[in-house]
Amino acid sequence: MYNNGEKDKEVNQLMRSSNPVFTNLEKQQFSTVSETATKNGVALKTLSLVVISLVTGFFSLQIAIIAPEFTLGIAAVSGIVSFIAVLIATFNPKIAGIMSIIYALFQGLLYGLITHLLDAMFPGVASIALLGTVIVFVVMFALYQSGLLRGSPLLRSVVYGALITILVGSLVATVISLVNPVFISSIYSYELAIGISLFLIVMGAFMLTLDFERAEQVVNSGLPKAYEWIVALGFMVTLIWIYYNILRFAVLVMGRNNN
């Protein structure tokens, strides 16, 4: 059993997170509860969210076929609702369950539509992205379970710094492209795009390692069962990041080969 000092230490470690879903845990008040988070509970909830996303993703394919004129609007609304759901779940763990389900529903719709569009242009790209995501998850889980890779303070710092760099770089590139699009075109290349995509996939893999560690800390700290949803949502955010970037990488490669 953990004493209060050990429990506080675990919670403080949870705060050093690259995943936005976990960054508000320090502000929450913990009390003794009869039911605490378990590894099986985290696994079941994560699997549930993945299945929900896959089902709604398949449903979105039917929408794209039957009513293609609504796809853009549905995609925009899905992105906004998903973002809001993550924010609410982060700041109010008591309703993290329903917010996580809403996130999975709308992310499934969003990426189902995106995947449908890209797979129509590059047949097979959806299968590559899905299989690639599964492989990354399995490999990182095996490395974590074997003890070969752990969420060290150095890894947390590297991932956190990389994400800040990506965010700032994206904002700067967007501003420059609006002011001087010719300059962006002159420095952008296929090799650069491939390099960035691979870098983002690797960052996603490292984010998974940190998610595994935080899941273990939540369980070991004896946090309330509601935090299983917080952890599951964190995994979903990371998995979707990986899926999107593998999808992007596959499109770049297949697009180059088709030219």
Short mmCIF file of C-alpha atoms in Angstrom, two decimals:
data_model
loop_
_atom_site.label_atom_id
_atom_site.label_comp_id
_atom_site.label_asym_id
_atom_site.label_seq_id
_atom_site.Cartn_x
_atom_site.Cartn_y
_atom_site.Cartn_z
CA MET A 1 0.00 0.00 0.00
CA TYR A 2 1.04 3.56 -0.69
CA ASN A 3 1.18 6.10 2.10
CA ASN A 4 0.10 9.68 1.47
CA GLY A 5 3.62 10.84 0.64
CA GLU A 6 4.09 8.13 -1.96
CA LYS A 7 0.69 8.84 -3.41
CA ASP A 8 1.45 12.55 -3.75
CA LYS A 9 4.72 11.68 -5.45
CA GLU A 10 2.91 9.52 -8.00
CA VAL A 11 0.39 12.28 -8.73
CA ASN A 12 3.20 14.82 -9.18
CA GLN A 13 4.88 12.46 -11.65
CA LEU A 14 1.63 12.25 -13.57
CA MET A 15 1.72 16.00 -14.03
CA ARG A 16 4.95 15.87 -16.03
CA SER A 17 3.01 14.86 -19.10
CA SER A 18 3.16 15.47 -22.83
CA ASN A 19 -0.43 14.29 -23.15
CA PRO A 20 -2.92 17.14 -22.47
CA VAL A 21 -5.44 14.74 -20.98
CA PHE A 22 -3.21 14.23 -17.90
CA THR A 23 -2.01 17.77 -17.31
CA ASN A 24 -4.82 18.81 -14.94
CA LEU A 25 -4.56 15.93 -12.47
CA GLU A 26 -2.64 17.99 -9.92
CA LYS A 27 -5.60 20.28 -9.47
CA GLN A 28 -7.98 17.48 -8.57
CA GLN A 29 -8.81 16.57 -4.97
CA PHE A 30 -8.46 12.90 -4.09
CA SER A 31 -10.29 11.14 -1.30
CA THR A 32 -10.55 7.59 -0.08
CA VAL A 33 -12.83 5.58 -2.35
CA SER A 34 -14.10 2.02 -2.27
CA GLU A 35 -13.36 1.39 -5.95
CA THR A 36 -9.99 2.29 -7.41
CA ALA A 37 -8.55 2.17 -10.90
CA THR A 38 -7.26 -1.18 -12.18
CA LYS A 39 -5.20 -2.24 -15.18
CA ASN A 40 -8.04 -4.41 -16.46
CA GLY A 41 -10.40 -1.46 -16.18
CA VAL A 42 -8.04 0.79 -18.13
CA ALA A 43 -7.56 -1.86 -20.82
CA LEU A 44 -11.29 -2.52 -21.18
CA LYS A 45 -12.17 1.17 -21.42
CA THR A 46 -9.40 1.85 -23.93
CA LEU A 47 -10.56 -1.07 -26.07
CA SER A 48 -14.15 0.20 -25.84
CA LEU A 49 -13.15 3.63 -27.12
CA VAL A 50 -11.17 2.09 -29.99
CA VAL A 51 -14.15 -0.05 -31.00
CA ILE A 52 -16.49 2.96 -30.83
CA SER A 53 -14.17 4.93 -33.11
CA LEU A 54 -13.95 2.06 -35.60
CA VAL A 55 -17.73 1.62 -35.68
CA THR A 56 -18.46 5.33 -36.18
CA GLY A 57 -15.63 5.47 -38.71
CA PHE A 58 -17.36 2.76 -40.73
CA PHE A 59 -20.65 4.65 -40.35
CA SER A 60 -19.02 7.82 -41.69
CA LEU A 61 -18.04 5.92 -44.84
CA GLN A 62 -21.72 5.34 -45.53
CA ILE A 63 -22.41 9.05 -45.02
CA ALA A 64 -19.67 9.95 -47.50
CA ILE A 65 -21.23 7.62 -50.07
CA ILE A 66 -24.90 8.48 -49.51
CA ALA A 67 -24.64 12.22 -48.75
CA PRO A 68 -21.19 13.53 -49.79
CA GLU A 69 -22.43 17.12 -49.61
CA PHE A 70 -22.53 16.86 -45.80
CA THR A 71 -19.05 15.46 -45.30
CA LEU A 72 -17.22 18.77 -44.89
CA GLY A 73 -19.69 20.07 -42.33
CA ILE A 74 -19.67 16.80 -40.37
CA ALA A 75 -15.87 16.75 -40.35
CA ALA A 76 -15.69 20.34 -39.05
CA VAL A 77 -18.26 19.75 -36.31
CA SER A 78 -16.58 16.46 -35.32
CA GLY A 79 -13.22 18.15 -34.86
CA ILE A 80 -14.67 20.91 -32.70
CA VAL A 81 -16.79 18.58 -30.55
CA SER A 82 -13.84 16.22 -30.02
CA PHE A 83 -11.62 19.07 -28.84
CA ILE A 84 -14.28 20.33 -26.42
CA ALA A 85 -14.85 16.80 -25.07
CA VAL A 86 -11.16 16.41 -24.24
CA LEU A 87 -11.09 19.74 -22.41
CA ILE A 88 -14.18 18.90 -20.34
CA ALA A 89 -12.89 15.43 -19.45
CA THR A 90 -9.53 16.88 -18.41
CA PHE A 91 -11.05 19.40 -16.01
CA ASN A 92 -13.96 17.27 -14.75
CA PRO A 93 -12.99 13.60 -14.26
CA LYS A 94 -16.45 12.82 -12.86
CA ILE A 95 -17.90 12.99 -16.38
CA ALA A 96 -14.76 11.75 -18.14
CA GLY A 97 -16.58 8.58 -19.14
CA ILE A 98 -19.27 10.24 -21.25
CA MET A 99 -16.80 12.80 -22.60
CA SER A 100 -14.42 10.02 -23.64
CA ILE A 101 -17.21 8.24 -25.49
CA ILE A 102 -18.22 11.48 -27.23
CA TYR A 103 -14.57 12.02 -28.21
CA ALA A 104 -14.33 8.51 -29.66
CA LEU A 105 -17.62 8.90 -31.53
CA PHE A 106 -16.71 12.14 -33.23
CA GLN A 107 -13.07 11.27 -33.88
CA GLY A 108 -14.33 8.12 -35.56
CA LEU A 109 -16.56 10.24 -37.78
CA LEU A 110 -13.79 12.72 -38.55
CA TYR A 111 -11.05 10.25 -39.40
CA GLY A 112 -13.50 7.92 -41.12
CA LEU A 113 -14.31 10.71 -43.57
CA ILE A 114 -10.65 11.67 -44.01
CA THR A 115 -9.68 8.03 -44.54
CA HIS A 116 -12.48 7.50 -47.05
CA LEU A 117 -11.31 10.49 -49.09
CA LEU A 118 -7.65 9.49 -49.06
CA ASP A 119 -8.30 5.79 -49.66
CA ALA A 120 -10.32 6.70 -52.76
CA MET A 121 -7.29 8.57 -54.09
CA PHE A 122 -4.68 6.09 -52.83
CA PRO A 123 -6.26 2.61 -52.53
CA GLY A 124 -4.91 0.65 -49.58
CA VAL A 125 -3.69 3.64 -47.59
CA ALA A 126 -6.32 3.08 -44.88
CA SER A 127 -5.18 -0.50 -44.27
CA ILE A 128 -1.56 0.62 -44.08
CA ALA A 129 -2.36 3.30 -41.49
CA LEU A 130 -4.49 0.97 -39.36
CA LEU A 131 -1.97 -1.87 -39.45
CA GLY A 132 0.89 0.54 -38.79
CA THR A 133 -0.86 1.94 -35.71
CA VAL A 134 -1.42 -1.56 -34.31
CA ILE A 135 2.23 -2.48 -34.91
CA VAL A 136 3.51 0.67 -33.19
CA PHE A 137 1.27 0.04 -30.18
CA VAL A 138 2.27 -3.63 -29.86
CA VAL A 139 6.00 -2.90 -30.23
CA MET A 140 5.97 -0.05 -27.69
CA PHE A 141 3.90 -2.10 -25.24
CA ALA A 142 6.35 -5.00 -25.53
CA LEU A 143 9.32 -2.67 -25.00
CA TYR A 144 7.65 -1.11 -21.96
CA GLN A 145 6.64 -4.44 -20.42
CA SER A 146 10.15 -5.83 -20.93
CA GLY A 147 11.65 -2.83 -19.15
CA LEU A 148 13.78 -1.88 -22.17
CA LEU A 149 11.99 1.45 -22.48
CA ARG A 150 10.57 3.50 -19.63
CA GLY A 151 9.19 6.99 -19.22
CA SER A 152 12.30 8.60 -17.77
CA PRO A 153 12.48 12.33 -16.95
CA LEU A 154 14.76 12.75 -19.98
CA LEU A 155 12.21 11.13 -22.29
CA ARG A 156 9.44 13.30 -20.88
CA SER A 157 11.55 16.42 -21.44
CA VAL A 158 12.42 15.39 -25.00
CA VAL A 159 8.82 14.62 -25.95
CA TYR A 160 7.47 17.76 -24.28
CA GLY A 161 10.11 19.93 -25.97
CA ALA A 162 9.46 18.30 -29.33
CA LEU A 163 5.72 18.91 -29.09
CA ILE A 164 6.27 22.58 -28.24
CA THR A 165 8.66 22.87 -31.18
CA ILE A 166 6.10 21.25 -33.49
CA LEU A 167 3.36 23.60 -32.32
CA VAL A 168 5.46 26.75 -32.61
CA GLY A 169 6.91 25.63 -35.95
CA SER A 170 3.46 24.95 -37.36
CA LEU A 171 2.19 28.37 -36.29
CA VAL A 172 5.23 30.12 -37.77
CA ALA A 173 4.94 28.16 -41.03
CA THR A 174 1.24 29.03 -41.26
CA VAL A 175 1.89 32.74 -40.78
CA ILE A 176 4.73 32.74 -43.32
CA SER A 177 2.62 30.83 -45.85
CA LEU A 178 -0.06 33.51 -45.59
CA VAL A 179 2.44 36.36 -45.96
CA ASN A 180 4.90 34.82 -48.39
CA PRO A 181 3.65 31.52 -49.87
CA VAL A 182 6.46 31.47 -52.43
CA PHE A 183 9.07 31.18 -49.67
CA ILE A 184 7.34 28.16 -48.13
CA SER A 185 7.11 26.52 -51.54
CA SER A 186 10.81 27.09 -52.12
CA ILE A 187 11.93 25.28 -48.94
CA TYR A 188 9.28 22.56 -48.89
CA SER A 189 10.31 19.26 -50.43
CA TYR A 190 9.29 15.61 -50.52
CA GLU A 191 12.28 14.63 -48.39
CA LEU A 192 11.42 17.25 -45.77
CA ALA A 193 7.79 16.12 -45.65
CA ILE A 194 8.84 12.48 -45.23
CA GLY A 195 11.30 13.43 -42.49
CA ILE A 196 8.68 15.40 -40.57
CA SER A 197 6.14 12.57 -40.85
CA LEU A 198 8.62 10.00 -39.55
CA PHE A 199 9.58 12.32 -36.70
CA LEU A 200 5.92 12.75 -35.69
CA ILE A 201 5.35 8.99 -35.76
CA VAL A 202 8.37 8.44 -33.51
CA MET A 203 7.12 11.12 -31.12
CA GLY A 204 3.76 9.35 -31.02
CA ALA A 205 5.49 6.10 -30.13
CA PHE A 206 7.34 7.79 -27.26
CA MET A 207 4.07 9.36 -26.12
CA LEU A 208 2.66 5.84 -25.84
CA THR A 209 5.51 4.92 -23.51
CA LEU A 210 4.62 7.85 -21.27
CA ASP A 211 0.95 6.84 -21.41
CA PHE A 212 1.83 3.30 -20.26
CA GLU A 213 3.74 4.74 -17.34
CA ARG A 214 0.95 7.10 -16.34
CA ALA A 215 -1.60 4.27 -16.51
CA GLU A 216 0.56 2.27 -14.13
CA GLN A 217 0.95 5.24 -11.79
CA VAL A 218 -2.80 5.89 -11.71
CA VAL A 219 -3.42 2.26 -10.72
CA ASN A 220 -0.59 2.12 -8.17
CA SER A 221 -1.69 5.43 -6.61
CA GLY A 222 -5.16 4.06 -5.88
CA LEU A 223 -6.95 6.85 -7.72
CA PRO A 224 -10.74 6.62 -8.18
CA LYS A 225 -12.12 4.31 -10.86
CA ALA A 226 -13.28 7.32 -12.88
CA TYR A 227 -9.63 7.93 -13.77
CA GLU A 228 -9.65 4.79 -15.86
CA TRP A 229 -11.55 6.87 -18.39
CA ILE A 230 -8.97 9.64 -18.19
CA VAL A 231 -6.18 7.16 -18.93
CA ALA A 232 -8.18 5.50 -21.71
CA LEU A 233 -8.85 8.89 -23.28
CA GLY A 234 -5.15 9.69 -23.10
CA PHE A 235 -4.38 6.50 -25.00
CA MET A 236 -6.99 7.38 -27.62
CA VAL A 237 -5.48 10.83 -28.20
CA THR A 238 -2.06 9.26 -28.74
CA LEU A 239 -3.34 6.44 -30.96
CA ILE A 240 -5.19 8.88 -33.20
CA TRP A 241 -2.03 11.01 -33.42
CA ILE A 242 -0.09 7.94 -34.58
CA TYR A 243 -2.82 6.85 -37.01
CA TYR A 244 -3.04 10.27 -38.61
CA ASN A 245 0.71 10.61 -39.09
CA ILE A 246 1.11 7.09 -40.51
CA LEU A 247 -1.78 7.89 -42.85
CA ARG A 248 -0.03 11.09 -43.90
CA PHE A 249 3.27 9.26 -44.40
CA ALA A 250 1.62 6.57 -46.55
CA VAL A 251 -0.11 9.20 -48.70
CA LEU A 252 3.18 10.99 -49.28
CA VAL A 253 4.96 7.79 -50.34
CA MET A 254 2.12 6.52 -52.53
CA GLY A 255 1.63 9.95 -54.06
CA ARG A 256 5.31 10.11 -55.02
CA ASN A 257 5.20 6.62 -56.51
CA ASN A 258 2.12 7.43 -58.58
CA ASN A 259 3.82 10.44 -60.20
#
